[in-house]
JSON list of N, CA and C in Angstrom, two decimals:
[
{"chain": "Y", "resi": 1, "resn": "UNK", "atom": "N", "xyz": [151.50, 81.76, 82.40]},
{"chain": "Y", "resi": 1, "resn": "UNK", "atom": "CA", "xyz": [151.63, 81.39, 83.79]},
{"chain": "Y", "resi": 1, "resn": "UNK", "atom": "C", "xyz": [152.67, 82.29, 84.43]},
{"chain": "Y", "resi": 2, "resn": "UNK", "atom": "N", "xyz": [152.20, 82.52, 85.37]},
{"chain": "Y", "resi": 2, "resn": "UNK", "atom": "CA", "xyz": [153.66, 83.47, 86.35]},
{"chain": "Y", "resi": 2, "resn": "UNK", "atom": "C", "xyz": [154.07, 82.89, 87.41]},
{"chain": "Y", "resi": 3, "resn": "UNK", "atom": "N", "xyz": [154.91, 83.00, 88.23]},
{"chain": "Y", "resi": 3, "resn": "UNK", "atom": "CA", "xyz": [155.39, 82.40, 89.25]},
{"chain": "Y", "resi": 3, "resn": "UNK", "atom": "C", "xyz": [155.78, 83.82, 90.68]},
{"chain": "Y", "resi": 4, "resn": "UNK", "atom": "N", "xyz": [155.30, 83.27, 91.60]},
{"chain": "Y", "resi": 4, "resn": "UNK", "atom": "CA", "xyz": [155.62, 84.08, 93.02]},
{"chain": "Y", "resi": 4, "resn": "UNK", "atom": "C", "xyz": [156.85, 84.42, 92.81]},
{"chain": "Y", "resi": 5, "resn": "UNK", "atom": "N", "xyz": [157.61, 85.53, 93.00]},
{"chain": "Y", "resi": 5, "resn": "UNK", "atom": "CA", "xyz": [158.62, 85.76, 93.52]},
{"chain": "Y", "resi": 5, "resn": "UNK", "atom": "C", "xyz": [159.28, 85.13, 94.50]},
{"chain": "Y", "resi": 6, "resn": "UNK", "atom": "N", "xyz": [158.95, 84.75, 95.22]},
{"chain": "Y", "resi": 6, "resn": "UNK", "atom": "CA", "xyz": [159.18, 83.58, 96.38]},
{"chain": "Y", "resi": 6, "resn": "UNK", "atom": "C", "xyz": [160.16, 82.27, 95.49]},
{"chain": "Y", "resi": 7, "resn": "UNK", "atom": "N", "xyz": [159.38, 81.23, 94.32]},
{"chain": "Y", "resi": 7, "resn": "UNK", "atom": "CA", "xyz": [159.72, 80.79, 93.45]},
{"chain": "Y", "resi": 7, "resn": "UNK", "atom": "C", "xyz": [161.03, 80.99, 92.29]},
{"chain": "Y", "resi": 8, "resn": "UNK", "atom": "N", "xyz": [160.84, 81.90, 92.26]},
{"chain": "Y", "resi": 8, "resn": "UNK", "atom": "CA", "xyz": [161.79, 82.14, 91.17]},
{"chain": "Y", "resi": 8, "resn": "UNK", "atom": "C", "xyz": [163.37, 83.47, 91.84]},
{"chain": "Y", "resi": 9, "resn": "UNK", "atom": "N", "xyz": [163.65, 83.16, 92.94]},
{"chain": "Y", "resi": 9, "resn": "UNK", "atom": "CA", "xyz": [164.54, 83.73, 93.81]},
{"chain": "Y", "resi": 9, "resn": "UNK", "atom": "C", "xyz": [165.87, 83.41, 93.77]},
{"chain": "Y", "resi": 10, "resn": "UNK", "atom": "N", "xyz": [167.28, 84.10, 93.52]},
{"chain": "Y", "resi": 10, "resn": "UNK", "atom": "CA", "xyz": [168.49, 83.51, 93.37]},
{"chain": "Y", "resi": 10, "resn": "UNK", "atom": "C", "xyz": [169.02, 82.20, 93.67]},
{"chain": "Y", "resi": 11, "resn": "UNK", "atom": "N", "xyz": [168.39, 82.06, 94.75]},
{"chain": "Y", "resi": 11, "resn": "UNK", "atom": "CA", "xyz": [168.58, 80.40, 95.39]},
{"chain": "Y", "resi": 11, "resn": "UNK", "atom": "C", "xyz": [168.20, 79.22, 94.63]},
{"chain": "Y", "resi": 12, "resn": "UNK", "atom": "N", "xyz": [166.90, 79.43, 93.66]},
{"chain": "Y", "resi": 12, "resn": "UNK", "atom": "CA", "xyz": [166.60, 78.44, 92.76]},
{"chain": "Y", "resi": 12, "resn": "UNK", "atom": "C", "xyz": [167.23, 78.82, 91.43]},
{"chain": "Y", "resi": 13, "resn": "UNK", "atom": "N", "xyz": [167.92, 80.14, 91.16]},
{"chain": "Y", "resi": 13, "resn": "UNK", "atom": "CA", "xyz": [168.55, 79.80, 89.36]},
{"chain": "Y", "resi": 13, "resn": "UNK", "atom": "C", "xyz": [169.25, 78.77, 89.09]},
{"chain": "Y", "resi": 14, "resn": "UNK", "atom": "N", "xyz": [169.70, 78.68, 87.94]},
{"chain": "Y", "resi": 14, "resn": "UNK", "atom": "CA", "xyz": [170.57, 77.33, 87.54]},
{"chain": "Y", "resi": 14, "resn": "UNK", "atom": "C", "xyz": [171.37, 78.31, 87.10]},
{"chain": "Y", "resi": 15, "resn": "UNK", "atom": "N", "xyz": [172.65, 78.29, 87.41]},
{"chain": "Y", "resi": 15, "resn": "UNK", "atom": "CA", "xyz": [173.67, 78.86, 87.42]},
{"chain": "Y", "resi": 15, "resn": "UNK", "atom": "C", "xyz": [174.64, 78.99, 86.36]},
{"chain": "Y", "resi": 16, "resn": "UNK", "atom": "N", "xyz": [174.37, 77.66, 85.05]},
{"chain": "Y", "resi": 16, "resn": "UNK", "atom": "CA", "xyz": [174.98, 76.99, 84.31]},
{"chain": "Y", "resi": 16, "resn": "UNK", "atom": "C", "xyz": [174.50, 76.41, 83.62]},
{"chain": "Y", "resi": 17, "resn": "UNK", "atom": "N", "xyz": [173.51, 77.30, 83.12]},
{"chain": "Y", "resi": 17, "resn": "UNK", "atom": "CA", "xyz": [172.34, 76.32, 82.11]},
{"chain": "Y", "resi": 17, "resn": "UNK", "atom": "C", "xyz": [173.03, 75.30, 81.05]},
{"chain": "Y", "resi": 18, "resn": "UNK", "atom": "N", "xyz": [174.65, 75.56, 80.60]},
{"chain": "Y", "resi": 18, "resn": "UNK", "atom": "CA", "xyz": [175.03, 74.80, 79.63]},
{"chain": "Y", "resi": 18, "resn": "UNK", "atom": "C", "xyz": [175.32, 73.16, 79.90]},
{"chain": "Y", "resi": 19, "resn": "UNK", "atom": "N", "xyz": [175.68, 72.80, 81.38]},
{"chain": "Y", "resi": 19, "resn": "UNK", "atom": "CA", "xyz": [175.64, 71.68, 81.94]},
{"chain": "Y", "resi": 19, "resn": "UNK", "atom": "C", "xyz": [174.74, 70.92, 81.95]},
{"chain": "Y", "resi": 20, "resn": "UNK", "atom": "N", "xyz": [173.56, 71.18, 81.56]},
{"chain": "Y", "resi": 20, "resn": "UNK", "atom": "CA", "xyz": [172.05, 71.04, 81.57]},
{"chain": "Y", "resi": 20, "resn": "UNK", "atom": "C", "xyz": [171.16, 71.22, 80.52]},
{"chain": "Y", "resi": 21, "resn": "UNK", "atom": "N", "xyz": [172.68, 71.41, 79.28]},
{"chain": "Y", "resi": 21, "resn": "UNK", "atom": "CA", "xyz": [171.76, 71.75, 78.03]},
{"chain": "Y", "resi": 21, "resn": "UNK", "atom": "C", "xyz": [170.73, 72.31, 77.67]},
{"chain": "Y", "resi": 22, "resn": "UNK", "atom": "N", "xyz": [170.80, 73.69, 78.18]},
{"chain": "Y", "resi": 22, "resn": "UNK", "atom": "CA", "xyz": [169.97, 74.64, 78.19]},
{"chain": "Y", "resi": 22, "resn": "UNK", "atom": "C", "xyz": [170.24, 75.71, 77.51]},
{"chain": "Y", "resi": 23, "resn": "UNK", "atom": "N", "xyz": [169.43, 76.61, 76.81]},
{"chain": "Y", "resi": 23, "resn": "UNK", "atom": "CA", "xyz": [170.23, 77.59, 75.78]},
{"chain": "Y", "resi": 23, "resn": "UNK", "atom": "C", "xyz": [170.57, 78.60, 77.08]},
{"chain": "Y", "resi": 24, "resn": "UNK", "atom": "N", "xyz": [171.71, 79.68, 76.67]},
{"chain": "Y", "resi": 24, "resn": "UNK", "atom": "CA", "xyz": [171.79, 80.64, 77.52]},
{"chain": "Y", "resi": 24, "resn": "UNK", "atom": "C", "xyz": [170.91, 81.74, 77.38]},
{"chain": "Y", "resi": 25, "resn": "UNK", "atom": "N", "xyz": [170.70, 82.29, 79.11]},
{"chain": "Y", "resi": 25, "resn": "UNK", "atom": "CA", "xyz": [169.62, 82.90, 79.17]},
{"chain": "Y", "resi": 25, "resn": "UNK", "atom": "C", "xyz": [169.82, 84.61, 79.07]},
{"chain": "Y", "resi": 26, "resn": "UNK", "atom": "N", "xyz": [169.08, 85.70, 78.81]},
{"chain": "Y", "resi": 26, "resn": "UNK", "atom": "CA", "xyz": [170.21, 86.59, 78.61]},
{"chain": "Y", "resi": 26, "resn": "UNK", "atom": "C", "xyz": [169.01, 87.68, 79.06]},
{"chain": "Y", "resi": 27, "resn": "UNK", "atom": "N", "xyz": [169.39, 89.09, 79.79]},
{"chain": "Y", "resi": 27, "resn": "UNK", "atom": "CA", "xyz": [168.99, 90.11, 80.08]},
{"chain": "Y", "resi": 27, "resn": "UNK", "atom": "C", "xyz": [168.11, 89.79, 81.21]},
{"chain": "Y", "resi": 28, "resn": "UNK", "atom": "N", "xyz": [166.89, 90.03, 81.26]},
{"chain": "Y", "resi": 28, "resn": "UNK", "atom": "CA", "xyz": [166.10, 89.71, 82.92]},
{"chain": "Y", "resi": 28, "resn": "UNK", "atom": "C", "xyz": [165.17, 88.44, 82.93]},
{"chain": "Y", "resi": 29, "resn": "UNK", "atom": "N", "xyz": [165.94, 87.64, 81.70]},
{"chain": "Y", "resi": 29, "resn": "UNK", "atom": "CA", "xyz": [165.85, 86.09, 82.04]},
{"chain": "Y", "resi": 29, "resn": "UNK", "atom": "C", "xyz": [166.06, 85.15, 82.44]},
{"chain": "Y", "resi": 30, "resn": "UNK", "atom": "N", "xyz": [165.78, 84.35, 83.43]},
{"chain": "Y", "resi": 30, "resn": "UNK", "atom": "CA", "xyz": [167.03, 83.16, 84.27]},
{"chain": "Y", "resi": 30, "resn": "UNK", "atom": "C", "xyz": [166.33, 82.04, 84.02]},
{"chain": "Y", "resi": 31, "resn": "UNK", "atom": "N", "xyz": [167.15, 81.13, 83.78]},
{"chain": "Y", "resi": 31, "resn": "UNK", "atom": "CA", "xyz": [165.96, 79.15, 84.57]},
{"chain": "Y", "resi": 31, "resn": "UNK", "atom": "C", "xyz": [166.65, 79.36, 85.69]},
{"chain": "Y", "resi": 32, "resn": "UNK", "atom": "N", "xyz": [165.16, 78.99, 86.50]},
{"chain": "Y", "resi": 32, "resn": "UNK", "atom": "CA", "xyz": [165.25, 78.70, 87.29]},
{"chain": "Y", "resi": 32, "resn": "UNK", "atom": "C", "xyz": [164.72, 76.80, 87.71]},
{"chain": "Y", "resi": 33, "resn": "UNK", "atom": "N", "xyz": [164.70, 76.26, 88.89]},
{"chain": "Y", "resi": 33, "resn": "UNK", "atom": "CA", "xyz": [164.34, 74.82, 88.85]},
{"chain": "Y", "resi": 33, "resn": "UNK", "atom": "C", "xyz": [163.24, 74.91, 89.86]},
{"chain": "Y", "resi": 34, "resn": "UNK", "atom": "N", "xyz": [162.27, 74.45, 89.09]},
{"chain": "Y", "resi": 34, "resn": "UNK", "atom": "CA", "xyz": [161.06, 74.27, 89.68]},
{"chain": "Y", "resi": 34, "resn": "UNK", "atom": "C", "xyz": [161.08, 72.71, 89.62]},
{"chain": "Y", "resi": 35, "resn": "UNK", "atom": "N", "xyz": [160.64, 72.07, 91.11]},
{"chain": "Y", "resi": 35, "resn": "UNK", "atom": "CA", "xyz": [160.67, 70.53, 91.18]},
{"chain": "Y", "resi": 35, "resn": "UNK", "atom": "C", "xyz": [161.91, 70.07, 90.12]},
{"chain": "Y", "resi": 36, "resn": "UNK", "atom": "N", "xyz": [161.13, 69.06, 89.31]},
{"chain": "Y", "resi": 36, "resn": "UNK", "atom": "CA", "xyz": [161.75, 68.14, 88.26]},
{"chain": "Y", "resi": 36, "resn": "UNK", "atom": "C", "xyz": [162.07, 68.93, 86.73]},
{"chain": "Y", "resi": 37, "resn": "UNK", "atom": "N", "xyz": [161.53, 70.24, 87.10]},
{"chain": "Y", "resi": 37, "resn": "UNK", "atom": "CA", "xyz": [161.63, 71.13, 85.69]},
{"chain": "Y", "resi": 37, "resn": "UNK", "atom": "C", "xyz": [162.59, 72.25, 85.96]},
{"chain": "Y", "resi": 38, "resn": "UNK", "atom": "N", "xyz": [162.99, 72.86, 84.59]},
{"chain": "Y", "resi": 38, "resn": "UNK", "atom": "CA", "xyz": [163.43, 73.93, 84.17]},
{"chain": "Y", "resi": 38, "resn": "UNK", "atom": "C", "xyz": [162.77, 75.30, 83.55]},
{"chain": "Y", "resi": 39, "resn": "UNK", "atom": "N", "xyz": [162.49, 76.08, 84.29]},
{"chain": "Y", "resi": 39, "resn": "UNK", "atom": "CA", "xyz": [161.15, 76.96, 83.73]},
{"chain": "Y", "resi": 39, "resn": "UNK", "atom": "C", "xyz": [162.51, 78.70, 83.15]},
{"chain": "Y", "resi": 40, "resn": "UNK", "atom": "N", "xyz": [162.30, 79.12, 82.25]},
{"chain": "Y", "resi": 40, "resn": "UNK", "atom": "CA", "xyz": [162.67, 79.81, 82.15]},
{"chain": "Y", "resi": 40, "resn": "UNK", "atom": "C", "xyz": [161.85, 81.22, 82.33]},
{"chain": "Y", "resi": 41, "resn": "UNK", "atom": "N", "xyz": [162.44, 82.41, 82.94]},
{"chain": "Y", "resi": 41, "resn": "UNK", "atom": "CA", "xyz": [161.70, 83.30, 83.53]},
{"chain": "Y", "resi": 41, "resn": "UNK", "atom": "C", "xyz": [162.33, 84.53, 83.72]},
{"chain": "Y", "resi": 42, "resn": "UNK", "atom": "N", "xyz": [161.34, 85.47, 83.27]},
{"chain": "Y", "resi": 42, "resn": "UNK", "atom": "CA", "xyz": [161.05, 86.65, 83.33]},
{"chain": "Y", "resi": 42, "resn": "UNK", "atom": "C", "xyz": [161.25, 87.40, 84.73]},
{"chain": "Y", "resi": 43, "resn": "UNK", "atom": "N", "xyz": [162.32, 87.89, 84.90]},
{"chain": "Y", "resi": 43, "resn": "UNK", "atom": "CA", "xyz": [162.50, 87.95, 86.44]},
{"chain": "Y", "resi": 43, "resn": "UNK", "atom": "C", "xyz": [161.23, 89.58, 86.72]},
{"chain": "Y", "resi": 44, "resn": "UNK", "atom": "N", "xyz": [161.44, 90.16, 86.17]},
{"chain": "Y", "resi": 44, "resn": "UNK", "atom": "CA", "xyz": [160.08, 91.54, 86.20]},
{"chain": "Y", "resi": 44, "resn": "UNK", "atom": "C", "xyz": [159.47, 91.21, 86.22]},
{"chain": "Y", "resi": 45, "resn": "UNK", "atom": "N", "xyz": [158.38, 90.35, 85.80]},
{"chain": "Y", "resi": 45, "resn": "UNK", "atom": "CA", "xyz": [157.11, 89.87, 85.91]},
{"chain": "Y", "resi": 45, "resn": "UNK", "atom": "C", "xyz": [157.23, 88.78, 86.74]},
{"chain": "Y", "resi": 46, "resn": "UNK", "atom": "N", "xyz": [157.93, 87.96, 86.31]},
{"chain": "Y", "resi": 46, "resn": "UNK", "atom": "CA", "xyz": [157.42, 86.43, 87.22]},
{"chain": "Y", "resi": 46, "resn": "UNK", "atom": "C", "xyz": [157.08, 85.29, 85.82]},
{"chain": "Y", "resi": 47, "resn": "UNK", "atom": "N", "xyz": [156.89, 86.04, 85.09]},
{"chain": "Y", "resi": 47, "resn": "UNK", "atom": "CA", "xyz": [156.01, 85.16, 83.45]},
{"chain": "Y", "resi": 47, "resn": "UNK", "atom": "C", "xyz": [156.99, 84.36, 83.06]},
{"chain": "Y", "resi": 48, "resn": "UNK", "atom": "N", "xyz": [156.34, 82.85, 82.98]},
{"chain": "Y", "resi": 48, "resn": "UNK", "atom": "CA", "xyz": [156.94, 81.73, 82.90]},
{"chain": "Y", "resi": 48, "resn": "UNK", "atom": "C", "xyz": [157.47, 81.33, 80.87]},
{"chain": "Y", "resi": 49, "resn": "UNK", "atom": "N", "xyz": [158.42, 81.86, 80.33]},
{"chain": "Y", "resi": 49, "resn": "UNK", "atom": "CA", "xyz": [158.61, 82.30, 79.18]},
{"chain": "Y", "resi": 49, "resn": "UNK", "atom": "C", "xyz": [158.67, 81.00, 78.18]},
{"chain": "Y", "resi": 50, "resn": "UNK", "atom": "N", "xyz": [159.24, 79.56, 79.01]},
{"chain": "Y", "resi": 50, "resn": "UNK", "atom": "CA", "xyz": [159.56, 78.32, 78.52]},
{"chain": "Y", "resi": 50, "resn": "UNK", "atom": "C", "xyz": [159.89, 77.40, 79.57]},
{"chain": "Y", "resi": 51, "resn": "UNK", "atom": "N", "xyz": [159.67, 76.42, 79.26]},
{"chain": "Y", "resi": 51, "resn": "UNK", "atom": "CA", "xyz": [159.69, 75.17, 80.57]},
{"chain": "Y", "resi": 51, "resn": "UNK", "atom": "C", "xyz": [159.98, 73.84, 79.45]},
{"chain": "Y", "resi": 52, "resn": "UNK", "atom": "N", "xyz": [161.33, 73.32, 80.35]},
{"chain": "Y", "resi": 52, "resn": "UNK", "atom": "CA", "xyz": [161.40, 71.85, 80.13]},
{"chain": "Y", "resi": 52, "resn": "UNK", "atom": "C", "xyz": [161.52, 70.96, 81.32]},
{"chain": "Y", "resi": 53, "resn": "UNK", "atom": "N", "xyz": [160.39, 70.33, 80.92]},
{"chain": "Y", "resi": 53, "resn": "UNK", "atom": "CA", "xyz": [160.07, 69.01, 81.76]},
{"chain": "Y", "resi": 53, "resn": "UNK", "atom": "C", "xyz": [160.73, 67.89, 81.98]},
{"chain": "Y", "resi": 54, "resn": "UNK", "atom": "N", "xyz": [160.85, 67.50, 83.52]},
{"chain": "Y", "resi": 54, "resn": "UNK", "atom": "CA", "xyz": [161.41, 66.30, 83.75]},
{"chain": "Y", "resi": 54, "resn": "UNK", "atom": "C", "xyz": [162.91, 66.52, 83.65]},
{"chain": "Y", "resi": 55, "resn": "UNK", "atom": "N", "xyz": [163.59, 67.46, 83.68]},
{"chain": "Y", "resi": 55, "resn": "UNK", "atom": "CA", "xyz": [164.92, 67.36, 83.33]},
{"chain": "Y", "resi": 55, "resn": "UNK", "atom": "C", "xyz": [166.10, 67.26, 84.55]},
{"chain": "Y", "resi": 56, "resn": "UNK", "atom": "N", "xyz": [165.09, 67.15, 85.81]},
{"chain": "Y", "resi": 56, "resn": "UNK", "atom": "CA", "xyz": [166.10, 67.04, 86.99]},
{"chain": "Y", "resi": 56, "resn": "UNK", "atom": "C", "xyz": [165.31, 65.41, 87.62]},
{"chain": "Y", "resi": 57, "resn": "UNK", "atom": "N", "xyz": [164.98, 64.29, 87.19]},
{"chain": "Y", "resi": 57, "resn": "UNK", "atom": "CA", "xyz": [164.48, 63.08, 87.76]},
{"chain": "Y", "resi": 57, "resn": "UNK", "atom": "C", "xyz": [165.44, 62.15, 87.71]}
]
């Protein structure tokens, strides 16, 4: 799955994935927050690399 650029834009990273128990993300990878999820992502492509669900409800 990939995501728009639009989507996955500085404004949506998580800044602090460790607050959120998230592993850290490293080189041109960020989570970003999609809705209620955490999608981790491929900022060059857009390619959605890992996603955890439900973690912002």
């Amino acid at each position: 799955m990939s995501l728009s650029p639009v989507l996955f834009g500085r404004s949506y990273w998580i800044s602090d994935p460790y607050a959120y128990r998230l592993p850290e993300a490293y080189g041109p990878y960020r989570w970003v927050r999609y809705y209620d999820d955490a999608l981790l992502v491929d900022l060059r492509s857009g390619q959605v690399i890992d996603t955890v669900y439900d973690i912002f409800y």
